[in-house]
Amino acid sequence: MAELSPMMKQYFDVKSRNKDAILFFRLGDFYEMFYDDAKTASKELELTLTGKECGQEERAPMCGVPYHSYESYVARLIKKGYKVAICEQMEDPATAKGLVKRDIVRVITPGTVVENSMLEESANNYICSLYVDANSFGICFCDVTTGELKCTGGENEKDAETRIVEEISRYKPSEILFNDEFLGYKTACAFIKERIECMGEQIDAAEYEKPLVEKTIHDHFDNKSPKELGFALLAEERCVSALLRYIYATQKNGATRISSVQFYSDGAFMKLDLSARRNLELTETMRGREKRGTLLWVLDKTNTSMGRRLLRSYIDRPLLDPVKIDKRFYAVEALLNDPMLSGDIAAELSGIYDLERMMTRIIFGNASPREYKTLAASAAHLPKLKSLLAGTQSVLLADICARIDTIGDIKALVDSSIKDEPPATLKDGGVINSGYNAELDELRDLASNIKEKITAIEASEKERTGIPKLKIGYNHVFGYYIEVSKSYQHLVPPEYIRKQTLANGERYITQELKELEEKVLGAHDKILVLEAQLFEDVRAQIAAQVNRVQATADAVAALDVLNSFAEVSAKNNYCRPVVDMSDTIEITEGRHPVVERMLHGAPFVPNDVLLDNRENQIAVITGP
């Protein structure tokens, strides 16, 4: 059998390390797929299956997609349950010696998607990791796009499987990682398979070995021990460690987005199973799975994507602690009682884009130059927002004010480094501002003013040498040269280097011309390389500030939700309830928030409710 071509050998080497993923192999302006991957992709994406010379008698089956529009194709494959490995050219083909180096930059799975086009802006996209053994269980949920990581666990008692099902139904992950012992939880496995649309991935037992788990957590969280971080069970450590290592393997540098673990207990939120959530139509209707006609639809007057996601989480996970609930009520009341403040806050919030997911794309290195300007534009609203909250009497609003970092240094960096209206991509240059880097300015000046510079040198040399008919020309053999006729040879200065004799004169080069030539001939390529280096430097500086931006994003999201509650309360004439630890539910002239809105102006008949654990009880009688 004939030997494979070097390129195809490279393909199989990369593919051997990513056997369970469809490999998008970058060749020029296309991502190509070969052999079985090509057959699968051509069928699933309705692409034409062709062939490519591979060094053997039969051509390799092949199909491809343009690199600049790959996201829509990846999204369709992910939705169908496939993983996609992105293999990029790791060096410039124009300067590469021999075969261009290629390697995987990330593996895209349902739970690790970061592209805007593949995500719902108002909902989190969680990946779940769970570990169970004979004594305990641990389960965590992570949104890679925001860095949020939440974890809980417990002893492996009778209700352990029920708790796992409750947590999964609460977060609705798109991907679940699990150990082999979890397969013994038949009810939970059936629930995931039949009720939750997600991909499952069984993790090798070696990933859960205690020394590896402790080292992973220690190294990732700034050399802190599991105990310092708040882990209570080894099972919790194991599920978090497996998740981190999975993200390392698929996203390369994406795990840097995760800087902390939020632990929560079973009693922190109201227990609502999947059936209760569906029947209550909290975030989607039962029939059409639409937002309209849900509690979320009624309450959502948020102005930011971050606020919309947080509002959904508030509805999905209602608080049980009266103290925390009251803090929210006081904040909403403060905003409700000051409509001008609430309106000013809404106006500033409307100019703030998705800081959380923007920072993730910056960390990953796939944020466009325009997104950096969007980050700066968002930062411009933060000082006013902070000043609006100054002096508030609400404890929660004061806390939000304290947590808002105006990130003025980041805004200043973007404003100084990136043009006001940059191109969509870095590929063709024109991204970095004039005045930001002296070398770049010089190169641009050379590239755009070469004729003027040659004319200036020519005039200078004529004056310096006294040769009136001296002229500067260019050819591909010598590059730039100075031509002097024979009648003026006696005026040629000694530093001129003779390169060619003509019938009517001589051609010379000078050190100044050679230096100019070297700069000019490589100026365009150097501009692109230098812009890429400067852009990467800006990216790294901003990425290093992720914790500051994330803290601000969290505060802005919380303010957005509270302001939304205030606006809805004012519009619908809601009153503030009293929530305490008593066993009494007393509602006077209660109105159903969703039904009332669906009546389109028709009067709603209010109802009173009085329930307790003594005289005023209710019996629900069903069945034949």
XYZ file of C-alpha atoms in Angstrom:
624
model
C 0.000 0.000 0.000
C 1.293 3.454 -0.934
C 2.414 5.730 1.873
C 0.109 8.503 3.042
C 0.975 12.084 2.129
C 2.677 14.168 4.882
C -0.455 16.260 5.379
C -2.654 13.196 5.787
C -0.163 11.681 8.243
C -0.459 14.884 10.248
C -4.256 14.605 10.088
C -4.255 11.056 11.451
C -1.813 12.025 14.214
C -4.182 14.776 15.408
C -7.246 12.576 14.933
C -5.730 9.757 17.015
C -5.816 12.093 20.029
C -9.459 13.042 19.464
C -11.152 9.851 18.359
C -14.555 10.696 19.846
C -14.864 14.099 18.141
C -15.470 15.250 14.573
C -12.212 16.942 13.577
C -12.393 20.340 11.856
C -8.920 20.383 10.240
C -7.841 23.869 9.106
C -6.506 24.042 5.555
C -6.216 27.637 4.340
C -9.625 29.280 4.372
C -11.526 26.057 5.110
C -12.030 23.528 7.872
C -11.826 20.151 6.170
C -13.111 16.786 7.393
C -11.826 13.446 6.105
C -12.799 9.770 6.023
C -15.482 8.779 8.581
C -15.741 12.331 9.918
C -16.402 13.568 6.383
C -19.076 10.931 5.813
C -20.792 11.793 9.103
C -20.570 15.567 8.619
C -21.712 15.461 4.996
C -24.807 13.523 6.057
C -25.641 15.594 9.161
C -24.853 18.982 7.580
C -26.019 18.154 4.044
C -22.603 18.911 2.563
C -21.237 17.572 -0.731
C -18.881 14.635 -0.147
C -15.845 14.879 -2.415
C -12.334 13.415 -2.314
C -8.756 14.572 -1.777
C -5.427 13.129 -2.942
C -3.821 11.480 0.069
C -0.871 9.587 -1.391
C -2.815 6.349 -1.853
C -4.681 4.886 -4.794
C -8.121 5.896 -3.512
C -8.860 9.522 -2.717
C -9.726 10.338 0.887
C -13.448 11.135 1.427
C -13.634 14.852 2.214
C -16.036 17.706 2.895
C -15.424 21.201 4.237
C -16.862 24.475 5.491
C -15.472 28.066 5.267
C -13.522 28.957 8.412
C -15.253 32.345 8.786
C -18.717 30.744 9.007
C -17.939 27.519 10.856
C -20.009 28.347 13.955
C -23.384 27.565 12.410
C -22.133 24.150 11.254
C -20.620 23.352 14.660
C -23.863 24.414 16.353
C -25.849 21.926 14.267
C -23.445 19.091 15.086
C -23.475 19.941 18.808
C -27.274 19.980 18.791
C -27.231 16.486 17.288
C -25.012 15.244 20.138
C -21.533 15.327 18.570
C -18.285 16.757 19.885
C -16.244 18.930 17.515
C -12.455 19.335 17.753
C -11.066 22.530 16.190
C -7.592 22.051 14.693
C -5.860 25.304 13.711
C -2.719 26.247 11.783
C -0.206 27.115 14.488
C 2.112 29.113 12.189
C 1.829 31.369 9.164
C 1.772 29.230 5.974
C 3.672 32.005 4.167
C 6.684 31.692 6.470
C 6.439 28.017 7.458
C 9.240 25.722 6.359
C 7.704 22.506 5.080
C 4.386 21.291 6.461
C 2.447 23.876 8.480
C 2.202 22.920 12.161
C -1.361 22.197 13.294
C -2.890 21.327 16.642
C -6.174 21.237 18.550
C -7.037 24.574 20.136
C -10.294 23.395 21.731
C -12.915 20.696 21.714
C -16.482 22.007 21.624
C -19.093 20.021 23.540
C -22.668 20.950 24.551
C -21.538 22.083 28.012
C -18.435 24.005 26.906
C -19.830 26.193 24.119
C -18.780 29.859 24.379
C -19.839 31.203 20.962
C -22.718 33.688 21.135
C -24.365 32.174 18.098
C -24.735 28.841 19.910
C -26.023 30.203 23.218
C -29.244 31.650 24.565
C -28.288 35.012 26.037
C -30.956 34.917 28.772
C -30.131 31.421 30.089
C -27.056 29.776 31.586
C -25.491 26.812 29.820
C -24.439 24.372 32.549
C -22.158 21.383 32.466
C -22.695 19.017 35.405
C -20.193 16.735 37.090
C -21.317 14.177 39.648
C -19.612 11.501 41.687
C -21.238 8.823 43.837
C -19.857 6.035 46.001
C -21.164 3.831 48.785
C -20.850 6.590 51.399
C -21.558 9.948 49.770
C -22.207 11.929 46.615
C -21.002 15.210 45.161
C -22.532 17.217 42.330
C -21.467 20.500 40.759
C -22.692 22.734 37.957
C -20.524 25.083 35.916
C -21.301 27.695 33.273
C -18.055 27.925 31.316
C -19.191 31.189 29.709
C -19.453 32.999 33.055
C -17.052 31.061 35.301
C -19.869 30.237 37.744
C -19.243 26.968 39.646
C -21.706 25.726 42.249
C -21.314 22.560 44.302
C -23.235 20.534 46.860
C -23.142 17.025 48.255
C -24.305 14.767 51.025
C -24.190 11.388 52.670
C -25.404 8.551 50.502
C -28.683 7.982 52.346
C -32.084 6.905 51.041
C -32.861 10.278 49.472
C -29.461 10.723 47.756
C -30.771 9.689 44.356
C -33.829 11.931 44.784
C -31.584 14.882 45.639
C -29.429 14.274 42.573
C -32.525 14.242 40.362
C -33.790 17.442 42.014
C -30.491 19.238 41.416
C -30.299 18.131 37.780
C -33.901 19.225 37.148
C -33.129 22.569 38.813
C -30.070 23.406 36.684
C -31.020 21.513 33.481
C -27.420 20.930 32.284
C -26.612 20.334 28.623
C -23.809 17.879 29.476
C -23.186 15.542 32.426
C -19.930 13.921 33.544
C -20.245 10.914 35.871
C -18.326 7.984 37.359
C -19.199 4.372 36.611
C -20.926 3.803 39.983
C -23.559 6.348 39.017
C -24.859 3.885 36.430
C -26.256 1.897 39.366
C -28.677 4.782 40.053
C -31.301 3.455 37.650
C -33.980 6.052 38.469
C -31.598 8.989 38.035
C -30.145 7.566 34.802
C -33.636 7.018 33.401
C -34.601 10.565 34.391
C -31.593 12.036 32.576
C -32.195 9.913 29.483
C -35.945 10.528 29.238
C -36.522 13.988 30.761
C -33.331 16.013 30.296
C -31.855 16.807 26.878
C -28.124 16.474 27.497
C -24.973 14.593 26.558
C -23.495 12.092 29.017
C -19.785 11.358 29.447
C -18.453 8.574 31.686
C -15.146 9.586 33.296
C -12.362 7.077 33.786
C -11.899 5.848 37.370
C -8.257 7.008 37.386
C -9.484 10.647 37.252
C -10.996 10.222 40.734
C -7.836 9.002 42.512
C -7.421 11.053 45.692
C -3.828 12.333 45.081
C -4.752 13.566 41.572
C -7.968 15.162 42.852
C -6.198 17.053 45.652
C -3.377 18.201 43.351
C -5.860 19.428 40.714
C -7.818 21.491 43.233
C -4.667 22.748 44.977
C -3.037 23.857 41.706
C -6.155 25.431 40.191
C -7.301 27.448 43.196
C -4.065 29.324 44.000
C -2.505 26.616 46.184
C -5.460 26.471 48.565
C -6.379 23.172 50.171
C -9.862 21.672 49.698
C -10.605 22.428 53.353
C -9.668 26.108 52.930
C -11.978 26.324 49.919
C -14.918 24.896 51.861
C -15.149 21.308 50.614
C -16.910 19.121 53.165
C -16.774 15.760 51.365
C -14.221 13.931 49.229
C -17.064 13.223 46.780
C -17.444 16.995 46.244
C -13.715 17.314 45.594
C -13.862 14.472 43.096
C -16.735 15.893 41.058
C -15.113 19.357 40.889
C -11.680 17.959 40.024
C -13.132 15.800 37.215
C -14.937 18.850 35.842
C -11.796 21.007 35.897
C -9.710 18.339 34.188
C -12.396 17.842 31.529
C -12.368 21.591 30.821
C -8.538 21.575 30.719
C -8.693 18.811 28.118
C -11.343 20.410 25.934
C -10.775 24.157 26.313
C -7.010 24.367 26.895
C -7.043 27.705 28.787
C -10.780 27.972 29.451
C -10.608 26.731 33.045
C -8.812 29.929 34.059
C -12.278 31.520 33.974
C -13.254 29.471 37.045
C -11.755 31.177 40.074
C -13.955 30.028 42.962
C -16.493 27.429 44.104
C -19.857 28.420 45.574
C -21.148 25.783 47.990
C -24.832 25.559 48.790
C -26.846 23.315 51.081
C -29.990 21.323 50.480
C -32.018 23.774 52.562
C -30.870 26.980 50.833
C -33.528 26.880 48.108
C -37.116 25.711 47.803
C -37.469 22.128 46.600
C -39.272 22.025 43.262
C -39.121 18.853 41.197
C -39.343 18.855 37.419
C -43.100 18.190 37.398
C -43.754 21.109 39.749
C -41.619 23.401 37.622
C -43.408 22.380 34.439
C -46.896 22.694 35.934
C -46.148 26.049 37.532
C -44.837 27.260 34.145
C -42.099 29.238 35.822
C -39.837 29.847 32.820
C -41.564 28.094 29.911
C -45.120 27.060 29.068
C -46.062 23.396 29.069
C -47.472 23.311 25.559
C -45.330 25.598 23.439
C -42.304 25.842 25.762
C -42.490 29.609 25.263
C -41.550 32.442 27.600
C -44.856 34.286 27.077
C -47.372 33.128 29.645
C -44.803 32.313 32.351
C -43.807 33.946 35.629
C -40.484 34.875 34.004
C -42.388 36.708 31.269
C -44.286 38.780 33.845
C -41.262 39.673 35.964
C -38.663 40.277 33.263
C -38.037 43.988 32.737
C -34.267 43.519 32.890
C -31.931 45.527 30.667
C -28.887 43.236 30.509
C -28.217 39.631 29.490
C -26.550 39.090 32.874
C -29.696 40.300 34.646
C -31.918 38.046 32.547
C -29.860 34.989 33.483
C -29.847 35.919 37.180
C -33.611 36.527 37.187
C -34.151 33.071 35.724
C -31.954 31.555 38.453
C -33.932 33.439 41.148
C -37.154 31.943 39.792
C -35.682 28.458 39.377
C -34.136 28.496 42.851
C -36.370 30.481 45.258
C -34.720 31.522 48.542
C -35.895 30.058 51.864
C -34.048 32.346 54.287
C -36.421 35.173 55.441
C -33.466 37.446 56.231
C -32.105 37.209 52.668
C -35.613 37.577 51.243
C -36.187 40.716 53.329
C -32.924 42.227 52.077
C -34.244 41.923 48.539
C -37.590 43.412 49.575
C -35.937 46.454 51.185
C -33.881 47.032 48.019
C -36.925 46.740 45.754
C -38.880 49.081 48.042
C -36.087 51.682 47.942
C -36.162 51.647 44.147
C -39.955 51.590 43.993
C -40.187 54.663 46.231
C -37.780 56.619 44.014
C -39.031 56.316 40.406
C -36.472 58.829 39.106
C -33.605 56.797 40.586
C -35.055 53.586 39.167
C -35.432 55.190 35.736
C -31.876 56.570 35.752
C -30.528 53.155 36.755
C -32.472 51.475 33.923
C -31.051 54.008 31.431
C -27.461 53.230 32.473
C -28.060 49.464 32.565
C -29.391 49.522 29.006
C -25.929 50.532 27.788
C -24.118 47.649 29.502
C -23.475 44.543 27.431
C -22.769 40.973 28.541
C -19.580 41.522 30.573
C -19.447 37.906 31.786
C -19.464 36.175 28.426
C -17.397 38.910 26.803
C -14.612 38.277 29.330
C -14.767 34.550 28.643
C -14.255 35.120 24.919
C -11.370 37.484 25.718
C -9.762 34.789 27.886
C -10.273 32.212 25.133
C -8.761 34.643 22.615
C -11.737 34.623 20.253
C -13.287 37.999 21.065
C -13.399 40.309 18.061
C -11.833 43.803 18.135
C -15.355 45.238 18.159
C -16.155 43.339 21.363
C -13.264 45.111 23.089
C -14.843 48.432 22.144
C -18.158 47.111 23.445
C -16.444 46.317 26.756
C -15.138 49.881 26.934
C -18.575 51.275 26.012
C -20.118 49.245 28.830
C -17.484 50.468 31.289
C -18.438 54.065 30.441
C -21.789 53.550 32.240
C -20.334 52.165 35.468
C -19.223 55.424 37.182
C -22.708 56.939 36.785
C -24.324 53.712 37.986
C -22.108 53.683 41.066
C -22.835 57.331 41.826
C -26.598 56.731 41.556
C -26.369 54.143 44.352
C -24.210 56.287 46.622
C -26.004 57.121 49.870
C -28.667 54.430 49.538
C -30.253 53.240 52.780
C -30.734 49.701 51.482
C -28.091 47.275 52.774
C -28.267 45.188 49.595
C -28.033 48.200 47.261
C -25.106 49.566 49.311
C -23.377 46.194 48.944
C -23.989 46.246 45.184
C -22.563 49.769 44.997
C -19.422 48.652 46.831
C -18.968 45.698 44.483
C -19.167 47.759 41.278
C -15.638 48.428 40.004
C -15.709 51.164 37.361
C -12.778 49.417 35.545
C -11.617 52.789 34.236
C -8.118 51.433 33.564
C -9.527 48.746 31.256
C -11.602 51.328 29.398
C -8.560 53.591 29.064
C -6.461 50.711 27.710
C -9.062 49.827 25.066
C -9.646 53.461 24.109
C -5.919 54.098 23.645
C -5.087 50.850 21.859
C -8.027 49.993 19.600
C -9.549 52.181 16.898
C -13.023 53.605 17.427
C -14.499 51.613 14.547
C -12.222 48.591 14.158
C -12.759 45.855 11.546
C -14.636 42.715 12.559
C -11.461 40.602 12.588
C -7.759 41.088 13.213
C -6.824 39.321 9.973
C -6.431 42.363 7.696
C -5.042 44.785 10.280
C -6.271 48.300 10.911
C -7.223 47.493 14.518
C -4.597 49.287 16.606
C -4.839 53.036 17.131
C -2.289 55.477 15.741
C -0.115 56.810 18.531
C -0.325 53.612 20.604
C 2.969 52.121 19.373
C 5.817 54.092 17.780
C 7.146 51.173 15.706
C 3.690 50.481 14.261
C 3.230 54.159 13.414
C 6.588 54.170 11.623
C 5.711 51.076 9.608
C 2.325 52.495 8.631
C 3.991 55.770 7.691
C 6.437 53.879 5.492
C 3.766 51.784 3.816
C 1.516 54.731 3.049
C 4.109 57.397 2.229
C 6.834 55.517 0.361
C 6.669 57.730 -2.774
C 6.950 60.869 -0.710
C 9.898 59.413 1.209
C 11.725 58.449 -1.994
C 11.111 61.921 -3.433
C 12.393 63.467 -0.196
C 15.576 61.332 -0.225
C 16.125 62.135 -3.880
C 15.831 65.878 -3.263
C 18.090 65.611 -0.207
C 20.794 63.721 -2.143
C 20.673 66.183 -5.043
C 21.274 69.043 -2.640
C 23.937 67.198 -0.638
C 25.968 65.958 -3.632
C 25.324 68.795 -6.090
C 24.195 66.276 -8.768
C 21.145 67.930 -10.429
C 20.059 64.896 -12.492
C 20.408 62.263 -9.720
C 17.358 60.024 -9.613
C 16.167 57.095 -7.485
C 14.623 54.042 -9.154
C 13.661 50.472 -8.292
C 13.987 47.024 -9.866
C 13.586 43.459 -8.599
C 17.325 42.724 -8.917
C 18.826 45.547 -6.833
C 15.785 46.967 -5.130
C 16.049 50.770 -4.696
C 19.077 52.406 -6.394
C 20.513 55.829 -7.215
C 21.302 56.479 -10.896
C 23.953 59.058 -11.860
C 24.927 59.953 -15.459
C 28.609 59.778 -16.529
C 28.940 63.550 -16.677
C 28.455 63.773 -12.889
C 30.580 60.782 -11.801
C 33.152 63.099 -10.241
C 30.535 64.306 -7.738
C 29.560 60.806 -6.482
C 30.363 60.601 -2.728
C 32.569 57.734 -1.470
C 29.786 56.081 0.579
C 27.821 55.260 -2.628
C 28.254 51.557 -3.491
C 28.421 50.801 -7.253
C 26.001 48.014 -8.307
C 25.609 48.339 -12.100
C 27.284 50.080 -15.034
C 25.076 51.433 -17.816
C 25.903 52.927 -21.220
C 25.133 56.441 -19.969
C 25.944 56.168 -16.286
C 26.173 54.136 -13.072
C 23.743 52.785 -10.502
C 24.529 52.869 -6.784
C 23.028 51.835 -3.483
C 23.442 53.431 -0.065
C 22.990 52.191 3.468
C 20.038 54.567 3.903
C 18.289 53.162 0.817
C 18.900 49.547 1.879
C 17.436 50.201 5.313
C 14.416 51.939 3.774
C 13.986 49.068 1.324
C 14.051 46.452 4.055
C 11.483 48.384 6.024
C 9.198 49.035 3.050
C 9.258 45.580 1.487
C 8.298 43.898 4.750
C 6.208 46.743 6.116
C 2.785 45.258 5.353
C 3.615 41.842 6.778
C 5.321 43.426 9.758
C 2.278 45.616 10.382
C 0.022 42.561 10.563
C 2.438 40.675 12.837
C 2.978 43.666 15.124
C -0.760 44.429 15.325
C -1.401 40.809 16.292
C 1.281 41.044 19.010
C -0.094 44.318 20.368
C -3.664 42.996 20.291
C -2.568 39.882 22.184
C -0.838 42.077 24.767
C -4.064 44.049 25.258
C -6.015 40.788 25.507
C -3.660 39.407 28.155
C -3.818 42.603 30.218
C -7.620 42.593 30.210
C -7.879 38.826 30.799
C -5.741 39.245 33.924
C -8.491 41.478 35.371
C -11.225 38.854 35.020
C -12.016 38.711 38.759
C -12.621 42.468 38.915
C -14.870 42.425 35.859
C -16.739 39.343 37.121
C -17.432 40.964 40.498
C -18.805 44.009 38.684
C -20.880 41.826 36.364
C -22.402 40.035 39.369
C -23.282 43.354 41.007
C -24.762 44.802 37.807
C -26.865 41.672 37.271
C -28.231 41.828 40.834
C -29.071 45.529 40.458
C -30.773 44.838 37.122
C -33.021 42.154 38.660
C -33.960 44.302 41.674
C -34.734 47.258 39.420
C -36.834 44.965 37.219
C -38.822 43.878 40.298
C -39.378 47.531 41.227
C -40.581 48.413 37.730
C -42.964 45.429 37.585
C -44.263 46.203 41.100
C -45.005 49.796 40.142
C -46.658 48.855 36.868
C -48.817 46.047 38.311
C -49.479 47.638 41.711
C -47.888 44.815 43.701
C -47.486 45.082 47.487
C -44.618 43.986 49.699
C -45.321 40.690 51.489
C -44.226 39.832 55.013
C -42.173 36.636 55.026
C -41.414 35.012 58.375
C -40.948 31.594 59.973
C -44.609 31.179 61.012
C -46.865 28.434 59.621
C -49.465 30.874 58.281
C -50.139 31.832 54.658
C -52.466 34.814 54.606
C -53.236 36.553 51.322
C -55.763 39.365 51.018
C -57.164 40.084 47.544
C -54.531 37.933 45.907
C -54.097 38.084 42.135
C -52.438 35.489 39.913
C -49.617 37.466 38.228
C -49.658 35.493 34.953
C -53.412 34.958 34.554
C -54.012 38.643 35.252
C -51.629 39.645 32.458
C -53.160 37.139 30.023
C -56.642 38.651 30.453
C -55.677 41.615 28.236
C -57.355 44.267 30.373
C -60.374 42.252 31.508
C -60.949 42.530 35.270
C -59.348 39.897 37.477
C -61.389 38.777 40.488
C -59.044 38.742 43.519
C -59.182 35.993 46.146
C -58.304 35.702 49.838
C -56.333 32.754 51.197
C -55.812 31.718 54.821
C -53.858 28.523 55.533
C -52.007 27.240 58.602
C -51.128 23.988 60.337
C -54.078 24.213 62.746
C -57.701 25.096 61.888
C -57.209 26.415 58.371
C -55.967 23.506 56.270
C -56.674 22.256 52.783
C -57.198 18.758 51.423
C -56.474 17.907 47.792
C -58.655 14.929 46.786
C -57.858 13.273 43.461
C -58.548 9.985 41.757
C -61.721 7.891 41.390
